[in-house]
mmCIF file of C-alpha atoms in Angstrom:
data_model
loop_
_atom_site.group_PDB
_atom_site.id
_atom_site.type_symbol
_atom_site.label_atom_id
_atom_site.label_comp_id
_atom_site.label_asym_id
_atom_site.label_seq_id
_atom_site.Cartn_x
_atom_site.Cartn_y
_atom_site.Cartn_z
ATOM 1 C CA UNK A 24 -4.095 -29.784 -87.376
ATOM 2 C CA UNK A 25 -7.904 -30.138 -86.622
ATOM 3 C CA UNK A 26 -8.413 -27.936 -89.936
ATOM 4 C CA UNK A 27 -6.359 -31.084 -91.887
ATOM 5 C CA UNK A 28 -8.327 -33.819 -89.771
ATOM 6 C CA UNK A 29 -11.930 -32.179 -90.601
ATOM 7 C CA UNK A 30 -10.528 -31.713 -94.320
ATOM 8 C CA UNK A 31 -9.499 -35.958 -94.711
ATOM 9 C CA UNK A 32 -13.013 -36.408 -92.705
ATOM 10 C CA UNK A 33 -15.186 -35.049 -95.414
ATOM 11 C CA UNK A 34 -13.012 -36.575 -97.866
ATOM 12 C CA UNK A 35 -13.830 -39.595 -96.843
ATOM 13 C CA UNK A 36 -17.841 -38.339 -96.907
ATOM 14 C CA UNK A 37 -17.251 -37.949 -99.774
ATOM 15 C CA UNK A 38 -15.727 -40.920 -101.336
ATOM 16 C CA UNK A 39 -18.881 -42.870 -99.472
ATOM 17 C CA UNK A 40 -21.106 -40.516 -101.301
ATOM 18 C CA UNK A 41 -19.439 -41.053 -104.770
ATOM 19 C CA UNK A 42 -19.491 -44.593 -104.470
ATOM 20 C CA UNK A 43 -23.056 -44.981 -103.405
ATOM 21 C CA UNK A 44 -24.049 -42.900 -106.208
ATOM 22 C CA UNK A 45 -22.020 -44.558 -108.487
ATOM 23 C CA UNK A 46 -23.369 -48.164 -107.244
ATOM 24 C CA UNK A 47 -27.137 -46.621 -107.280
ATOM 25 C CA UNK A 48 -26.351 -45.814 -110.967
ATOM 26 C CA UNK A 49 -24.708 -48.941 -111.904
ATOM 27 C CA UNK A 50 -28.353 -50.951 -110.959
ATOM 28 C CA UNK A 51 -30.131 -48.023 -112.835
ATOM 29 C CA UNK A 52 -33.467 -48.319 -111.107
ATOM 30 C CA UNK A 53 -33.234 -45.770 -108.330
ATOM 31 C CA UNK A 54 -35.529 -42.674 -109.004
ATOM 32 C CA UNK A 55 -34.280 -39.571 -109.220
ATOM 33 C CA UNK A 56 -35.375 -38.149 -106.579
ATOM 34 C CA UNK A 57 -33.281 -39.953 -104.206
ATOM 35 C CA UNK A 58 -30.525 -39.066 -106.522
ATOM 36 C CA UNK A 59 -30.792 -35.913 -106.417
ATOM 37 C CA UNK A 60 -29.946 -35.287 -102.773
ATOM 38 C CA UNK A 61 -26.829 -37.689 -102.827
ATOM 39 C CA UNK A 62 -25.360 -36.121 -105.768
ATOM 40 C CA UNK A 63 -26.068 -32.736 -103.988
ATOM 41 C CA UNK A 64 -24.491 -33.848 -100.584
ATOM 42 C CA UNK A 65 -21.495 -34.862 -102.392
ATOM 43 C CA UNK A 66 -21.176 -31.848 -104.381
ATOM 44 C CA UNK A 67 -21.631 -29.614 -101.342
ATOM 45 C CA UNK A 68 -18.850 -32.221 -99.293
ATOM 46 C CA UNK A 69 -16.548 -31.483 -102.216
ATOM 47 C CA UNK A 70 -17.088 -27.559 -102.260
ATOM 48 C CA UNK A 71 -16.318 -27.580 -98.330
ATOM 49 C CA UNK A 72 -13.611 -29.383 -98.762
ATOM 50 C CA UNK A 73 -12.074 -26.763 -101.720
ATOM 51 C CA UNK A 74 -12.914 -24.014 -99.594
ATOM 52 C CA UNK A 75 -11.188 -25.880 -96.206
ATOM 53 C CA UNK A 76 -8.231 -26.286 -98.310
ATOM 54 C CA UNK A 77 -8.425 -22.629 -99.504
ATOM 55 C CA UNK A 78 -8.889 -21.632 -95.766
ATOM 56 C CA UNK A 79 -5.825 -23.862 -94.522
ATOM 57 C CA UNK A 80 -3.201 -22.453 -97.508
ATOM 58 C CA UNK A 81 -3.905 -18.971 -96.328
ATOM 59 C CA UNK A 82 -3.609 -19.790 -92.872
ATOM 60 C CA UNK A 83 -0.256 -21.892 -93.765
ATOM 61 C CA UNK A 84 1.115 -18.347 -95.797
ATOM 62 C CA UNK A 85 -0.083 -15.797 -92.926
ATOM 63 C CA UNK A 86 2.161 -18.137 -90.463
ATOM 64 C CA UNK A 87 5.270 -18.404 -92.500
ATOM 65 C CA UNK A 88 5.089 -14.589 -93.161
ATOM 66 C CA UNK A 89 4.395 -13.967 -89.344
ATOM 67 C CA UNK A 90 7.635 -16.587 -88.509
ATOM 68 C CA UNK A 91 9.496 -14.642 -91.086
ATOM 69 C CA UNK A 92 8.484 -11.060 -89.603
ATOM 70 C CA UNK A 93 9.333 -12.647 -86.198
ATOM 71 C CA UNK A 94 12.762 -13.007 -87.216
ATOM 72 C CA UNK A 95 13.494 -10.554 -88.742
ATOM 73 C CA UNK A 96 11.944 -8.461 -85.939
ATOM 74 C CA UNK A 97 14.199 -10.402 -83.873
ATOM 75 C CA UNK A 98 17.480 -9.986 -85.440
ATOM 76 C CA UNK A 99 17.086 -6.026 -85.687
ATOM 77 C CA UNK A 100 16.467 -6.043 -82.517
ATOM 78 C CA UNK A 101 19.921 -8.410 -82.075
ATOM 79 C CA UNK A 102 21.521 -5.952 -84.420
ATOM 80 C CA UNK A 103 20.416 -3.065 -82.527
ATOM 81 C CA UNK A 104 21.853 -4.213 -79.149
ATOM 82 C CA UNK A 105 25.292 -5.064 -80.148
ATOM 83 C CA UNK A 106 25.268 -1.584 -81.983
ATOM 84 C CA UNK A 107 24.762 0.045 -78.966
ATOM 85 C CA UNK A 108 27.003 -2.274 -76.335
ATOM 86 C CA UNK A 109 29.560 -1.247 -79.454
ATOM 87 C CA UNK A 110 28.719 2.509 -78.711
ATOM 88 C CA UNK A 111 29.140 2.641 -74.662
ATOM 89 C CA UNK A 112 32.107 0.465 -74.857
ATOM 90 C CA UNK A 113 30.999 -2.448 -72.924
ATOM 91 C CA UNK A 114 33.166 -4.946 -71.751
ATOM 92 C CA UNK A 115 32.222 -8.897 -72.874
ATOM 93 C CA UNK A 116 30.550 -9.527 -69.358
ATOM 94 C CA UNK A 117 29.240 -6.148 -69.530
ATOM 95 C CA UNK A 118 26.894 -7.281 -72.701
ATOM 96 C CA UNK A 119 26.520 -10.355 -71.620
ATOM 97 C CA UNK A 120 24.657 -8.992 -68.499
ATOM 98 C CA UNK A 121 23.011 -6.053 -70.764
ATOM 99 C CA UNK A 122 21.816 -8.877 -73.009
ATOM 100 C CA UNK A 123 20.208 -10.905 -70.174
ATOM 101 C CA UNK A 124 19.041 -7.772 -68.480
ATOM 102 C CA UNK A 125 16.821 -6.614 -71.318
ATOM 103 C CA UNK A 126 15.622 -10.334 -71.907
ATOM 104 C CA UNK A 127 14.192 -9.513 -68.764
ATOM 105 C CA UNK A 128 15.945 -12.005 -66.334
ATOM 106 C CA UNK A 129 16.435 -10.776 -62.649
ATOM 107 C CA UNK A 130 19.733 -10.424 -60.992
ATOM 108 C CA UNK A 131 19.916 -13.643 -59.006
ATOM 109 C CA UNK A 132 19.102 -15.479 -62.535
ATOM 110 C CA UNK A 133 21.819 -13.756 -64.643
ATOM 111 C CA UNK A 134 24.311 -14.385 -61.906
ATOM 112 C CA UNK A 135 23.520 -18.225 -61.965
ATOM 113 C CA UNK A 136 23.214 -17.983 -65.370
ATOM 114 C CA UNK A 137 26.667 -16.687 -65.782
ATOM 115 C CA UNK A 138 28.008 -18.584 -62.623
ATOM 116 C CA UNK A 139 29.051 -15.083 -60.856
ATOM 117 C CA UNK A 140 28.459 -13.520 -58.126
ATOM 118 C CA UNK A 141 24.978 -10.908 -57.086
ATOM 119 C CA UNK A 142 27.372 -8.281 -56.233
ATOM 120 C CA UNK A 143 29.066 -8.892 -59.604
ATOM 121 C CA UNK A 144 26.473 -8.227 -61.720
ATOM 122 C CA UNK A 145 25.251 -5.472 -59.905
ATOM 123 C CA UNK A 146 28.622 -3.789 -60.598
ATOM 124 C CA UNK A 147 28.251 -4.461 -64.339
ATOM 125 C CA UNK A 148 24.598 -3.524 -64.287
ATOM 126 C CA UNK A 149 25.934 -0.343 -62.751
ATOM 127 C CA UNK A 150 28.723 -0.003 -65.392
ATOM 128 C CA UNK A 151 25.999 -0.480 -68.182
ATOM 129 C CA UNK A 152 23.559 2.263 -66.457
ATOM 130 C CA UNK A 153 26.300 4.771 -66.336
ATOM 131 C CA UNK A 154 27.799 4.250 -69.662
ATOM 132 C CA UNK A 155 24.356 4.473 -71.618
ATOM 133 C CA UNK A 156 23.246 7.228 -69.391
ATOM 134 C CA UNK A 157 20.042 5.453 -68.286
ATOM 135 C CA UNK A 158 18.975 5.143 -64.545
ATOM 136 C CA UNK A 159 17.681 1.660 -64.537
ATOM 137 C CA UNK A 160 16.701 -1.538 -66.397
ATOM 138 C CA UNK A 161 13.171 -0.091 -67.831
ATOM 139 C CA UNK A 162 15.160 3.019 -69.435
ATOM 140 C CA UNK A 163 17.524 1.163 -70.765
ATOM 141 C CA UNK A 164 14.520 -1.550 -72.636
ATOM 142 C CA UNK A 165 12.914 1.838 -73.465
ATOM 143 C CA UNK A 166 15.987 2.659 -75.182
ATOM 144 C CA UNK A 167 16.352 -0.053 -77.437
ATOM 145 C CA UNK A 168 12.119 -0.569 -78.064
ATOM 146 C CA UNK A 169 11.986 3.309 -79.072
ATOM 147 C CA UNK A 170 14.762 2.662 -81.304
ATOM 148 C CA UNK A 171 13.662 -0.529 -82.736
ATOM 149 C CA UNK A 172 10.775 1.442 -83.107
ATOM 150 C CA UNK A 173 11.523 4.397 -84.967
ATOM 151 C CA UNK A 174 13.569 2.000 -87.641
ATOM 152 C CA UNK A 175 11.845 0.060 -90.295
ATOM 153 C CA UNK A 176 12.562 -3.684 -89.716
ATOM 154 C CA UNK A 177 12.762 -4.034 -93.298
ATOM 155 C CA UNK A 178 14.490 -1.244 -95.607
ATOM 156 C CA UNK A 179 13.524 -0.732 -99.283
ATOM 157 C CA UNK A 180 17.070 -2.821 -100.306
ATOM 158 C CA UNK A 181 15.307 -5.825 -98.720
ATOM 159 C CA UNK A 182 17.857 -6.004 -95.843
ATOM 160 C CA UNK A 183 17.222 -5.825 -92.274
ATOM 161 C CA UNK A 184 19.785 -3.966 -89.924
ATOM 162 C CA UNK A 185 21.397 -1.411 -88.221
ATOM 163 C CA UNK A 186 22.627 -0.151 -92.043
ATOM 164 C CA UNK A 187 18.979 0.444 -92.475
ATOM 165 C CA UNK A 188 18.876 2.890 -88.970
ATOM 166 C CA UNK A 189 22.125 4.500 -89.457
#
């Protein structure tokens, strides 16, 4: 935003600049040499600006691609988890908990979260352990993260997914 607000500043420069070159021309009798340095100002305004507005489009493209790259990022690693809550058979409230757990909330927040019990959802918590033969919450992110990992986000066909891994 301050990239746009400099860029409509020197715009403006420069349309003061044009005109006051363009009214010094119009009575004809200023000498040159205080031409000169007005017509180079605004040339050198107007370059800044092109190369401002250069600057700002590539900035504009390297954030879309990085928002794009996000998601896809994102749903692979979406993919990836219900792929493997498929594979140890977890129950609904099972993933739901595995899903929360690797977000990386704690215990007391998944149980308000899901309006249960502590003791609940360290029973599923246990359940998930056990049934993706991990022994806590930091194997079980290194799990998916290695995975994740070791898959490009983006196969050669152009579509992100566990198709891709498999």
């Amino acid at each position: 935003m301050s990239l746009v607000a400099l860029i409509l500043f020197q715009a403006l420069c420069s349309a003061f600049f044009v005109f006051d070159v363009i009214e010094d021309l119009s009575r004809g009798e200023v000498p040159l040499m205080h031409m000169l340095p007005e017509v180079g100002a605004t040339i050198g305004l107007f370059v800044g600006i092109l190369f401002e507005v250069r600057s700002l489009m590539v900035l504009l493209r390297r954030q879309a691609h990085m928002e794009k790259s996000l998601g896809v990022a994102a749903g692979a690693l979406a993919e990836l988890m219900e792929d493997y809550f498929r594979q140890w058979a977890l129950t609904p409230s099972e993933a739901d908990v595995a899903a929360f757990t690797i977000k990386g909330y704690s215990i007391a927040e998944i149980a308000t979260l899901r309006g249960s019990a502590e003791g609940t959802v360290k029973t599923h918590l246990n359940a998930i352990y056990r049934k993706a033969g991990v022994q806590g919450r930091g194997q079980l992110v290194s799990l998916l993260i290695e995975d994740l990992l070791n898959a490009p986000l983006v196969p050669k066909d152009g579509m992100a997914g566990a198709e891709a891994r498999t």
